[in-house]
Short mmCIF file of N, CA and C in Angstrom, two decimals:
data_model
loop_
_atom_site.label_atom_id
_atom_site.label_comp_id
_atom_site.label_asym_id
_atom_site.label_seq_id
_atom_site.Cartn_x
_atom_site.Cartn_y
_atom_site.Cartn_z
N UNK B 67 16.07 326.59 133.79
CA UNK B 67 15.31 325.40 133.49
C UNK B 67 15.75 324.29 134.43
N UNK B 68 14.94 323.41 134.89
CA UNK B 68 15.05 322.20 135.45
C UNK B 68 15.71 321.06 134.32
N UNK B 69 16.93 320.63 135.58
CA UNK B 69 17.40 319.31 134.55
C UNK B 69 16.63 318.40 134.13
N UNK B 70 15.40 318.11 134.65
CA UNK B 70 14.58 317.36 133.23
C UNK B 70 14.65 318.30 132.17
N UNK B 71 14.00 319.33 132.26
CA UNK B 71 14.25 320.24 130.43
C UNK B 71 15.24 320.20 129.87
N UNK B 72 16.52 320.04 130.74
CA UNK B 72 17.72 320.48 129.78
C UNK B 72 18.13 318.78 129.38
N UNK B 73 17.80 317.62 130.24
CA UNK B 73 17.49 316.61 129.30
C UNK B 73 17.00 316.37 128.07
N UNK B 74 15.48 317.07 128.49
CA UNK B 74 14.72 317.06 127.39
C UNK B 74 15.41 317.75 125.80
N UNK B 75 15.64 318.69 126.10
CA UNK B 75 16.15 320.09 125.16
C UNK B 75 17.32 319.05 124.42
N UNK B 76 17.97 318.66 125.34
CA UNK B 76 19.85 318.19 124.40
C UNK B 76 19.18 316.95 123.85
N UNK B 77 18.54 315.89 124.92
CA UNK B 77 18.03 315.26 123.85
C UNK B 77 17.44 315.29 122.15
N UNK B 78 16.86 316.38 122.27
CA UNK B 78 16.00 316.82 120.99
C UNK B 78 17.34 317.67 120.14
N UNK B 79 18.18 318.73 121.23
CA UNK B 79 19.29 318.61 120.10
C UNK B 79 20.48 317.93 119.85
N UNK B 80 20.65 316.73 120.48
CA UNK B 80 21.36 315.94 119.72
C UNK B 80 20.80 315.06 119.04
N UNK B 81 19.58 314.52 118.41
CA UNK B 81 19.05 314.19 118.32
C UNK B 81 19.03 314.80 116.70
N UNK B 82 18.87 315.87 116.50
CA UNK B 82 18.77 316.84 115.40
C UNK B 82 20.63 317.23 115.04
N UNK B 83 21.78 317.29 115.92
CA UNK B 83 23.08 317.58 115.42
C UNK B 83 22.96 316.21 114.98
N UNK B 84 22.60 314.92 115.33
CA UNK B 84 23.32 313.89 115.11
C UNK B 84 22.77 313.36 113.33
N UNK B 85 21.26 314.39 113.31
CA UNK B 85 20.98 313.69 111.85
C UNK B 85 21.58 315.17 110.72
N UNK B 86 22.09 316.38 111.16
CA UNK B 86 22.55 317.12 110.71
C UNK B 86 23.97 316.65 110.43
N UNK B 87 24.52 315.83 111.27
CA UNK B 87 25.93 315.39 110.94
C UNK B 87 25.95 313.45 111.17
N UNK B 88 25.58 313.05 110.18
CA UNK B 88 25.34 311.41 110.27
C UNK B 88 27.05 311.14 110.17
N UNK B 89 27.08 309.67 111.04
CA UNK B 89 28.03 309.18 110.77
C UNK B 89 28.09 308.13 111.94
N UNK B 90 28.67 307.22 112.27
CA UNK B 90 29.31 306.52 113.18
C UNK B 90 30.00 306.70 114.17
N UNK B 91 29.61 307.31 115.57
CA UNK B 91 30.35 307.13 116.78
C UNK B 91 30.18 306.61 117.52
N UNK B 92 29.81 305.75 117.36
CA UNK B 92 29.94 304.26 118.73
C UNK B 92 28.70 305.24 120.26
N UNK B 93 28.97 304.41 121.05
CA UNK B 93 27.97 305.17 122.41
C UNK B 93 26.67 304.93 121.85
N UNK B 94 25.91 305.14 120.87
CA UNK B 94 24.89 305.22 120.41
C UNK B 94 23.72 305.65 121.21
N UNK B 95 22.25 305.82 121.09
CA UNK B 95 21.51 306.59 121.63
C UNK B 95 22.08 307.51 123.08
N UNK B 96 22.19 306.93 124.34
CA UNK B 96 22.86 307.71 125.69
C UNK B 96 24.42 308.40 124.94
N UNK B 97 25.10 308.30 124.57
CA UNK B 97 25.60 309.15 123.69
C UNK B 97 25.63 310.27 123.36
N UNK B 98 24.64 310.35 121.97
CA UNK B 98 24.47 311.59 121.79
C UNK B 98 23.39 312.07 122.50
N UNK B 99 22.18 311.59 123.51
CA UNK B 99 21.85 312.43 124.63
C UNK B 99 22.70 313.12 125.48
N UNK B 100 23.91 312.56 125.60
CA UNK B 100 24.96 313.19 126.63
C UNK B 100 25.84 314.11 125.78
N UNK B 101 25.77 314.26 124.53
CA UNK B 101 26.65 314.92 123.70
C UNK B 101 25.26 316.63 123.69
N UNK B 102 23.78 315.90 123.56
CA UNK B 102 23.45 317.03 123.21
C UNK B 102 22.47 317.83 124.71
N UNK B 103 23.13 317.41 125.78
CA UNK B 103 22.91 317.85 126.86
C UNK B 103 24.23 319.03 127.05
N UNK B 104 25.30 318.18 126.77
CA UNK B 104 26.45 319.13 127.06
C UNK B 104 26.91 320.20 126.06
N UNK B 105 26.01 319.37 124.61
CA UNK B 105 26.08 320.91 123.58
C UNK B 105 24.98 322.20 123.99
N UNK B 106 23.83 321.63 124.54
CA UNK B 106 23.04 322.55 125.00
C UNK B 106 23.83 323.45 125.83
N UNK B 107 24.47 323.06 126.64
CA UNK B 107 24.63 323.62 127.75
C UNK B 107 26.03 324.47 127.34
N UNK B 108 26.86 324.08 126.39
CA UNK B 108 28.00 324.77 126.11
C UNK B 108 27.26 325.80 124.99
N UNK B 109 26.42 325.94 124.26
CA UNK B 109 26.10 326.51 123.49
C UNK B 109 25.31 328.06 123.99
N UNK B 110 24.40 327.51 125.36
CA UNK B 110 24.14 328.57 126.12
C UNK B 110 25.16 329.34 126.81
N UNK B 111 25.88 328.82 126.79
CA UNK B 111 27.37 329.69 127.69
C UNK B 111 27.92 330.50 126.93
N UNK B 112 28.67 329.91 125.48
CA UNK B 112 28.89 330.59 124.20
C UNK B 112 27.92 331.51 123.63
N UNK B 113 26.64 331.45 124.03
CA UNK B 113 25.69 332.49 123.39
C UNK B 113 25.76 334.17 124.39
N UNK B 114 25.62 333.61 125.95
CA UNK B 114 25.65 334.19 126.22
C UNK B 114 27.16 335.29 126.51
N UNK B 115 28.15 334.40 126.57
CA UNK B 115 29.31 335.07 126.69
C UNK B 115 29.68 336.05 125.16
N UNK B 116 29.36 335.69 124.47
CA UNK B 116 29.41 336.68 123.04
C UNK B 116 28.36 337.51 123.10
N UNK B 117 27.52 337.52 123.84
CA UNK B 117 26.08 338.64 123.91
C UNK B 117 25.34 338.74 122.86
N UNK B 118 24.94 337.11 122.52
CA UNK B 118 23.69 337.04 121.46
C UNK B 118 22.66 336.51 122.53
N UNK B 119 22.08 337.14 123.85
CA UNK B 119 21.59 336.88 124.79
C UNK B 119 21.63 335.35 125.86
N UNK B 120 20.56 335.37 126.33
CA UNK B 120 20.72 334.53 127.41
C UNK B 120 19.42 333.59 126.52
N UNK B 121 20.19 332.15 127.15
CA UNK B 121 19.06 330.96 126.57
C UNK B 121 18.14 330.58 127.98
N UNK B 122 16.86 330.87 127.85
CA UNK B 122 15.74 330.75 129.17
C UNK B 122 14.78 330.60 128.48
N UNK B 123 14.50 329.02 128.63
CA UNK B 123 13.41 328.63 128.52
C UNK B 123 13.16 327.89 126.88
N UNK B 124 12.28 327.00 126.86
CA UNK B 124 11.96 326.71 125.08
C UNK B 124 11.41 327.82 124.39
N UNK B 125 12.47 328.04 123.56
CA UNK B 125 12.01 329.02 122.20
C UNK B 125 12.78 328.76 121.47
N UNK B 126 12.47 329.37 120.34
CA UNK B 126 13.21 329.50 119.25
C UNK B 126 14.56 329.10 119.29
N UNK B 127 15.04 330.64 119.78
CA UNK B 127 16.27 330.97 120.26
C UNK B 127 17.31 330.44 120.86
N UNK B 128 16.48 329.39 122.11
CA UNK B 128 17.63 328.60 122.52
C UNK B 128 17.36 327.42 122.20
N UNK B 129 16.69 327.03 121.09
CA UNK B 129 16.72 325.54 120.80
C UNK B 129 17.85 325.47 119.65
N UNK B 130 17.75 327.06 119.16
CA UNK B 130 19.55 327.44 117.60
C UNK B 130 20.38 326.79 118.39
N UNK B 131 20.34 327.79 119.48
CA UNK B 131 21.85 328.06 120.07
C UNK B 131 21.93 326.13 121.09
N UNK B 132 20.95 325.92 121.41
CA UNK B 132 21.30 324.36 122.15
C UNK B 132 22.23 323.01 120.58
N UNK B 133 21.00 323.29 119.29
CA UNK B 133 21.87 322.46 118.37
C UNK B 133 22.74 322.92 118.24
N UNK B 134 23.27 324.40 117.41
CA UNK B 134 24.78 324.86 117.52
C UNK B 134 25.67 324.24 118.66
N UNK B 135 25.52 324.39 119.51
CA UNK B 135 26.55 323.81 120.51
C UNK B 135 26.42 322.16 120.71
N UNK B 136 25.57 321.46 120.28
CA UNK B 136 25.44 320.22 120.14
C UNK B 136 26.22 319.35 118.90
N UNK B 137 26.21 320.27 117.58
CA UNK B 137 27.12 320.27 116.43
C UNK B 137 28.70 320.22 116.69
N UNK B 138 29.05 321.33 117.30
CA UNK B 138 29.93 321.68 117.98
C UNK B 138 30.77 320.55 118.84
N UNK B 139 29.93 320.41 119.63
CA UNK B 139 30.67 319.01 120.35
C UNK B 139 30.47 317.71 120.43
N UNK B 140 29.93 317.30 119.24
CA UNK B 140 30.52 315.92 118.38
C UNK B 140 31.14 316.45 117.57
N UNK B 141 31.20 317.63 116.82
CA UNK B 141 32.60 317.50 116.29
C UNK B 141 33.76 317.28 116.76
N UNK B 142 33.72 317.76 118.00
CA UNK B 142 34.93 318.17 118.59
C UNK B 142 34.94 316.49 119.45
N UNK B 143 33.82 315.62 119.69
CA UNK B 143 34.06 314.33 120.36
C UNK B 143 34.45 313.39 119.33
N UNK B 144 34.15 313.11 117.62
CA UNK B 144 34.82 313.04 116.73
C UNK B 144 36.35 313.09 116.39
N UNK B 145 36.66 313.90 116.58
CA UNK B 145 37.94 314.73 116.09
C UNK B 145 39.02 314.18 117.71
N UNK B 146 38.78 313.92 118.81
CA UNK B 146 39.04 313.32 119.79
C UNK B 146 38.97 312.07 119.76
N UNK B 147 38.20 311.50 119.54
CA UNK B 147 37.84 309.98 118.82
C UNK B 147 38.84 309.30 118.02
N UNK B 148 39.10 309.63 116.78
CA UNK B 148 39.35 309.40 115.94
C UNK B 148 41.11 309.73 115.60
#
């Protein structure tokens, strides 16, 4: 995918980790776009390195695996935070 999509994509899943996990972390909107760009992108790595396939393209599949890894790392920017 072109980095506009994978903008697009983390946007939409951080966007969705951030109302799956509400709370207060400062940065606000560019934030968790940058939280759910880099969960996208860690989440596709983790998907594929465990061999629950490869994330290509909008579907289903890699929009799980983009929030999972978007969840993932605000927790983990949280827990660093704090």
């Amino acid at each position: 995918m072109g980095i506009l999509s994978w903008i697009i994509f983390g946007l939409i899943a951080g966007i969705i980790a951030k109302w799956i996990m509400p709370g207060r972390d400062g940065g606000g909107f560019i934030m968790t776009v940058i939280l759910g760009i880099i969960g996208a992108v860690v989440g596709g790595w983790i998907s594929t390195l465990f061999g629950f396939g490869k994330v290509d393209g909008f579907n289903f599949g890699s929009f799980m695996v983009a929030v999972v890894g978007a969840i993932v790392v605000l927790w983990i920017y949280r827990k660093v935070k704090s």
